[in-house]
GROMACS .gro file of C-alpha atoms in nm:
model
  295
    1MET     CA    1   1.851  -1.090   0.312
    2LYS     CA    2   1.645  -1.105   0.629
    3VAL     CA    3   1.331  -0.900   0.566
    4CYS     CA    4   1.070  -0.814   0.826
    5VAL     CA    5   0.730  -0.687   0.709
    6PHE     CA    6   0.516  -0.510   0.967
    7GLY     CA    7   0.148  -0.536   0.874
    8ALA     CA    8  -0.028  -0.846   0.744
    9GLY     CA    9  -0.318  -0.673   0.572
   10ASN     CA   10  -0.382  -0.685   0.200
   11MET     CA   11  -0.076  -0.473   0.112
   12GLY     CA   12   0.154  -0.608   0.382
   13ALA     CA   13   0.084  -0.971   0.296
   14ARG     CA   14   0.138  -0.910  -0.075
   15ILE     CA   15   0.464  -0.723  -0.011
   16ALA     CA   16   0.580  -1.009   0.211
   17GLU     CA   17   0.485  -1.245  -0.074
   18VAL     CA   18   0.700  -1.047  -0.319
   19PHE     CA   19   1.006  -1.075  -0.096
   20LEU     CA   20   0.933  -1.441  -0.019
   21THR     CA   21   0.903  -1.548  -0.383
   22ASN     CA   22   1.229  -1.370  -0.462
   23GLY     CA   23   1.439  -1.572  -0.222
   24HIS     CA   24   1.447  -1.360   0.094
   25GLU     CA   25   1.401  -1.479   0.452
   26VAL     CA   26   1.070  -1.318   0.547
   27THR     CA   27   0.904  -1.259   0.882
   28MET     CA   28   0.555  -1.108   0.874
   29ILE     CA   29   0.440  -0.937   1.194
   30ASP     CA   30   0.110  -0.789   1.307
   31ILE     CA   31  -0.048  -0.699   1.639
   32LYS     CA   32  -0.294  -0.991   1.652
   33GLN     CA   33  -0.263  -1.355   1.553
   34GLU     CA   34  -0.589  -1.336   1.359
   35PHE     CA   35  -0.439  -1.061   1.141
   36VAL     CA   36  -0.128  -1.269   1.081
   37ASP     CA   37  -0.337  -1.576   0.994
   38ARG     CA   38  -0.539  -1.370   0.748
   39GLY     CA   39  -0.218  -1.252   0.584
   40VAL     CA   40  -0.090  -1.608   0.551
   41LYS     CA   41  -0.422  -1.705   0.392
   42THR     CA   42  -0.385  -1.420   0.139
   43ILE     CA   43  -0.037  -1.541   0.042
   44THR     CA   44  -0.152  -1.904   0.028
   45ASN     CA   45  -0.440  -1.816  -0.203
   46ASP     CA   46  -0.209  -1.621  -0.434
   47LEU     CA   47   0.042  -1.906  -0.456
   48SER     CA   48  -0.236  -2.161  -0.508
   49PHE     CA   49  -0.359  -1.949  -0.800
   50LEU     CA   50  -0.010  -1.965  -0.953
   51VAL     CA   51  -0.012  -2.344  -0.911
   52LYS     CA   52  -0.351  -2.362  -1.081
   53LYS     CA   53  -0.216  -2.156  -1.370
   54GLU     CA   54   0.089  -2.387  -1.386
   55LYS     CA   55   0.325  -2.098  -1.310
   56MET     CA   56   0.443  -2.264  -0.988
   57THR     CA   57   0.464  -2.621  -0.866
   58GLU     CA   58   0.281  -2.744  -0.559
   59GLU     CA   59   0.617  -2.838  -0.413
   60ARG     CA   60   0.751  -2.485  -0.457
   61LYS     CA   61   0.437  -2.337  -0.300
   62ASN     CA   62   0.472  -2.560   0.005
   63GLU     CA   63   0.842  -2.479   0.030
   64LEU     CA   64   0.772  -2.105   0.030
   65LEU     CA   65   0.494  -2.127   0.287
   66ALA     CA   66   0.709  -2.345   0.512
   67GLY     CA   67   0.982  -2.080   0.499
   68LEU     CA   68   0.752  -1.790   0.588
   69LYS     CA   69   0.791  -1.686   0.951
   70THR     CA   70   0.522  -1.499   1.140
   71SER     CA   71   0.496  -1.330   1.476
   72VAL     CA   72   0.295  -1.090   1.690
   73GLU     CA   73   0.609  -0.969   1.867
   74ARG     CA   74   0.817  -0.676   1.744
   75SER     CA   75   1.126  -0.843   1.885
   76ALA     CA   76   1.109  -1.085   1.590
   77ALA     CA   77   1.269  -0.806   1.386
   78ALA     CA   78   1.580  -0.797   1.606
   79ASP     CA   79   1.801  -0.950   1.335
   80ALA     CA   80   1.639  -0.792   1.028
   81ASP     CA   81   1.847  -0.642   0.748
   82PHE     CA   82   1.552  -0.463   0.591
   83VAL     CA   83   1.228  -0.361   0.765
   84MET     CA   84   0.921  -0.287   0.555
   85GLU     CA   85   0.657  -0.089   0.746
   86VAL     CA   86   0.305  -0.143   0.607
   87ILE     CA   87   0.086  -0.052   0.905
   88LEU     CA   88  -0.207   0.191   0.931
   89GLU     CA   89  -0.159   0.527   0.757
   90ARG     CA   90  -0.115   0.716   1.083
   91MET     CA   91   0.200   0.913   1.157
   92ASP     CA   92   0.181   0.854   1.533
   93LEU     CA   93   0.164   0.475   1.495
   94LYS     CA   94   0.445   0.466   1.240
   95LYS     CA   95   0.672   0.683   1.456
   96GLU     CA   96   0.606   0.472   1.763
   97LEU     CA   97   0.692   0.153   1.571
   98LEU     CA   98   1.013   0.292   1.422
   99LYS     CA   99   1.131   0.430   1.756
  100GLU     CA  100   1.104   0.085   1.915
  101LEU     CA  101   1.270  -0.085   1.619
  102ASP     CA  102   1.551   0.172   1.629
  103GLU     CA  103   1.640   0.035   1.973
  104ILE     CA  104   1.631  -0.336   1.888
  105CYS     CA  105   1.749  -0.369   1.526
  106PRO     CA  106   2.115  -0.390   1.418
  107ALA     CA  107   2.289  -0.067   1.317
  108HIS     CA  108   2.284  -0.160   0.947
  109THR     CA  109   1.906  -0.221   0.931
  110ILE     CA  110   1.720  -0.006   0.678
  111PHE     CA  111   1.370   0.111   0.768
  112ALA     CA  112   1.142   0.140   0.464
  113THR     CA  113   0.790   0.278   0.482
  114ASN     CA  114   0.512   0.196   0.237
  115THR     CA  115   0.330   0.520   0.317
  116SER     CA  116   0.135   0.656   0.024
  117ALA     CA  117   0.143   1.021   0.130
  118LEU     CA  118   0.293   1.081   0.475
  119SER     CA  119   0.633   1.246   0.512
  120PRO     CA  120   0.934   1.009   0.523
  121THR     CA  121   1.134   1.308   0.651
  122GLU     CA  122   0.910   1.338   0.957
  123LEU     CA  123   0.934   0.963   1.014
  124ALA     CA  124   1.312   0.973   0.982
  125ALA     CA  125   1.334   1.254   1.237
  126SER     CA  126   1.177   1.024   1.498
  127VAL     CA  127   1.473   0.780   1.502
  128LYS     CA  128   1.847   0.805   1.567
  129ARG     CA  129   1.946   0.643   1.236
  130SER     CA  130   1.754   0.894   1.024
  131ASP     CA  131   1.988   0.827   0.730
  132LYS     CA  132   1.855   0.469   0.717
  133VAL     CA  133   1.489   0.566   0.659
  134ILE     CA  134   1.341   0.563   0.309
  135GLY     CA  135   1.004   0.534   0.137
  136CYS     CA  136   0.932   0.226  -0.075
  137HIS     CA  137   0.574   0.274  -0.193
  138PHE     CA  138   0.431  -0.038  -0.359
  139PHE     CA  139   0.103  -0.031  -0.550
  140ASN     CA  140  -0.201  -0.255  -0.510
  141PRO     CA  141  -0.196  -0.546  -0.586
  142ALA     CA  142   0.171  -0.550  -0.486
  143GLN     CA  143   0.246  -0.897  -0.622
  144ILE     CA  144   0.141  -0.783  -0.970
  145MET     CA  145   0.200  -0.409  -1.003
  146LYS     CA  146   0.553  -0.330  -1.121
  147LEU     CA  147   0.598   0.024  -0.989
  148VAL     CA  148   0.766   0.117  -0.661
  149GLU     CA  149   0.821   0.482  -0.568
  150VAL     CA  150   1.155   0.495  -0.385
  151THR     CA  151   1.126   0.819  -0.194
  152ARG     CA  152   1.411   0.994  -0.017
  153ALA     CA  153   1.363   1.167   0.315
  154ILE     CA  154   1.582   1.474   0.338
  155GLN     CA  155   1.805   1.271   0.574
  156THR     CA  156   1.830   0.956   0.357
  157SER     CA  157   2.189   0.868   0.270
  158ASP     CA  158   2.298   0.782  -0.084
  159GLU     CA  159   2.396   0.437   0.039
  160THR     CA  160   2.050   0.370   0.180
  161PHE     CA  161   1.884   0.495  -0.138
  162LYS     CA  162   2.103   0.277  -0.363
  163THR     CA  163   2.046  -0.032  -0.147
  164ALA     CA  164   1.669   0.015  -0.150
  165PHE     CA  165   1.654   0.103  -0.520
  166ASP     CA  166   1.864  -0.199  -0.621
  167LEU     CA  167   1.661  -0.423  -0.391
  168MET     CA  168   1.335  -0.317  -0.556
  169THR     CA  169   1.489  -0.389  -0.898
  170SER     CA  170   1.596  -0.735  -0.781
  171LEU     CA  171   1.232  -0.806  -0.689
  172GLY     CA  172   1.133  -0.761  -1.054
  173LYS     CA  173   0.987  -0.418  -0.985
  174THR     CA  174   1.047  -0.094  -1.171
  175PRO     CA  175   1.153   0.164  -0.912
  176VAL     CA  176   1.138   0.537  -0.977
  177SER     CA  177   1.348   0.789  -0.785
  178VAL     CA  178   1.134   1.042  -0.598
  179GLN     CA  179   1.227   1.340  -0.383
  180GLU     CA  180   0.979   1.383  -0.100
  181GLY     CA  181   0.673   1.591  -0.178
  182PRO     CA  182   0.306   1.557  -0.075
  183GLY     CA  183   0.158   1.250  -0.247
  184PHE     CA  184   0.490   1.174  -0.420
  185VAL     CA  185   0.422   1.123  -0.794
  186VAL     CA  186   0.135   0.885  -0.861
  187ASN     CA  187  -0.102   0.987  -0.583
  188ARG     CA  188  -0.043   1.357  -0.639
  189ILE     CA  189  -0.188   1.305  -0.987
  190LEU     CA  190  -0.424   1.011  -0.933
  191ILE     CA  191  -0.608   1.096  -0.610
  192PRO     CA  192  -0.723   1.444  -0.726
  193MET     CA  193  -0.844   1.281  -1.049
  194MET     CA  194  -1.050   1.035  -0.843
  195ASN     CA  195  -1.180   1.328  -0.638
  196GLU     CA  196  -1.290   1.509  -0.956
  197ALA     CA  197  -1.457   1.192  -1.087
  198MET     CA  198  -1.656   1.172  -0.763
  199GLY     CA  199  -1.764   1.532  -0.814
  200ILE     CA  200  -1.894   1.447  -1.161
  201VAL     CA  201  -2.105   1.166  -1.011
  202ALA     CA  202  -2.226   1.387  -0.726
  203ASP     CA  203  -2.330   1.659  -0.973
  204GLY     CA  204  -2.538   1.406  -1.169
  205ILE     CA  205  -2.334   1.458  -1.486
  206ALA     CA  206  -2.265   1.088  -1.542
  207SER     CA  207  -2.298   0.753  -1.367
  208PRO     CA  208  -1.992   0.585  -1.212
  209ALA     CA  209  -1.985   0.332  -1.497
  210ASP     CA  210  -2.005   0.601  -1.764
  211VAL     CA  211  -1.732   0.808  -1.597
  212ASP     CA  212  -1.500   0.508  -1.606
  213ILE     CA  213  -1.590   0.411  -1.963
  214ALA     CA  214  -1.527   0.769  -2.073
  215MET     CA  215  -1.181   0.776  -1.915
  216GLN     CA  216  -1.090   0.429  -2.041
  217LEU     CA  217  -1.190   0.496  -2.402
  218GLY     CA  218  -1.120   0.868  -2.410
  219ALA     CA  219  -0.800   0.889  -2.203
  220GLY     CA  220  -0.653   0.542  -2.255
  221MET     CA  221  -0.688   0.434  -1.891
  222LYS     CA  222  -0.676   0.060  -1.831
  223SER     CA  223  -0.903   0.098  -1.529
  224GLY     CA  224  -1.130   0.398  -1.478
  225PRO     CA  225  -1.079   0.638  -1.186
  226LEU     CA  226  -1.375   0.512  -0.983
  227HIS     CA  227  -1.291   0.143  -1.020
  228THR     CA  228  -0.937   0.237  -0.917
  229ALA     CA  229  -1.072   0.435  -0.621
  230ASP     CA  230  -1.273   0.130  -0.513
  231LEU     CA  231  -0.960  -0.086  -0.539
  232VAL     CA  232  -0.745   0.149  -0.331
  233GLY     CA  233  -1.016   0.200  -0.068
  234HIS     CA  234  -1.196   0.526   0.002
  235ASP     CA  235  -1.060   0.550   0.355
  236VAL     CA  236  -0.709   0.550   0.205
  237ASN     CA  237  -0.814   0.793  -0.068
  238LEU     CA  238  -0.953   1.032   0.193
  239ALA     CA  239  -0.641   1.011   0.411
  240ILE     CA  240  -0.418   1.091   0.112
  241MET     CA  241  -0.641   1.376  -0.005
  242GLU     CA  242  -0.642   1.526   0.344
  243THR     CA  243  -0.263   1.503   0.357
  244LEU     CA  244  -0.231   1.676   0.019
  245TYR     CA  245  -0.469   1.952   0.131
  246ARG     CA  246  -0.303   1.996   0.469
  247GLU     CA  247   0.052   1.999   0.329
  248THR     CA  248  -0.013   2.235   0.039
  249GLY     CA  249  -0.312   2.444   0.149
  250ASP     CA  250  -0.421   2.433  -0.215
  251PRO     CA  251  -0.804   2.410  -0.249
  252LYS     CA  252  -0.767   2.185  -0.553
  253TYR     CA  253  -0.675   1.909  -0.306
  254ARG     CA  254  -0.984   1.951  -0.085
  255PRO     CA  255  -1.167   1.614  -0.050
  256HIS     CA  256  -1.509   1.609  -0.211
  257PRO     CA  257  -1.794   1.572   0.042
  258LEU     CA  258  -1.904   1.255  -0.138
  259MET     CA  259  -1.570   1.092  -0.050
  260ARG     CA  260  -1.628   1.170   0.318
  261LYS     CA  261  -1.988   1.051   0.299
  262MET     CA  262  -1.889   0.713   0.155
  263VAL     CA  263  -1.623   0.662   0.421
  264ARG     CA  264  -1.878   0.744   0.693
  265ALA     CA  265  -2.116   0.490   0.539
  266GLY     CA  266  -1.847   0.223   0.537
  267TRP     CA  267  -1.864   0.204   0.158
  268LEU     CA  268  -1.490   0.174   0.117
  269GLY     CA  269  -1.483  -0.016  -0.213
  270GLN     CA  270  -1.366  -0.370  -0.280
  271LYS     CA  271  -1.248  -0.422   0.077
  272THR     CA  272  -1.607  -0.393   0.205
  273GLY     CA  273  -1.793  -0.517  -0.103
  274LYS     CA  274  -1.949  -0.178  -0.174
  275GLY     CA  275  -1.814   0.146  -0.318
  276PHE     CA  276  -1.905   0.311  -0.647
  277PHE     CA  277  -1.961  -0.044  -0.768
  278THR     CA  278  -2.082  -0.354  -0.584
  279TYR     CA  279  -1.881  -0.671  -0.530
  280ASP     CA  280  -1.966  -1.024  -0.424
  281GLY     CA  281  -1.832  -0.973  -0.074
  282PRO     CA  282  -1.517  -0.809   0.060
  283PHE     CA  283  -1.236  -0.822  -0.198
  284GLY     CA  284  -1.476  -0.999  -0.432
  285LYS     CA  285  -1.541  -0.963  -0.803
  286GLU     CA  286  -1.761  -0.685  -0.935
  287ILE     CA  287  -2.128  -0.770  -0.982
  288PRO     CA  288  -2.228  -0.660  -1.335
  289GLY     CA  289  -2.485  -0.383  -1.332
  290GLY     CA  290  -2.422  -0.325  -0.963
  291ASP     CA  291  -2.376   0.053  -0.973
  292LEU     CA  292  -2.473   0.231  -0.655
  293THR     CA  293  -2.684   0.543  -0.660
  294VAL     CA  294  -2.517   0.764  -0.404
  295ARG     CA  295  -2.717   1.063  -0.281
   0.00000   0.00000   0.00000
């Protein structure tokens, strides 16, 4: 299958990697060559790690990288069978992209969005082939995490849903069927939990480390809510929380002021090297004892 991934950031590159390592023809597109190059570097590093762990040969790594196509032109998707949209979490940008692709892609092309909270139904309404639009929400890091939320827009046809669901299964993922609703399944539960954890820190009840330890040992979480929030990125967390609040009007989804404060400070988590915990550079490893005191 010819797959085109729009967005070469951390998620986009990893999703492209998943398709690439499962035998698909992949083209990764972004708006600037430097973004594309960064995405290729992410994939290269991941594959090199597999070689180091003897889970892939050097020859296979080179073969995969040689087969990966990249572009900064949307026209490169003109022959795609499956488009995976992984651009910024902004409805206007996603609509504009899909409208253009609707004009240049073949009639059979399916448009999948990786949105974590925005409405696939609203996205579908922006194109002629609304029955071909579906949500395929991967989780970070996409090359490792098994879950994909396959989310129907109200317009999504049964054929499109089955194709997308079966495709996710063929990638070694575990898809779950989701009817559209604010935050879908995981984020509707997870993001408010992160928000509450931030409130506990802001109220001085416990440190970020102690909050996470409590939830790991007391609630069986593999990673605590604040480490997870750092991994996702607080800008993303805020965008999802605002969507939940706007869509439902329920005050339980109101973003905590501390979340907004950290985003304003640029303390977005692992992607910037600083969040509730400190890291040895963007996307680096946590520095032990590096808790931040946020006031």
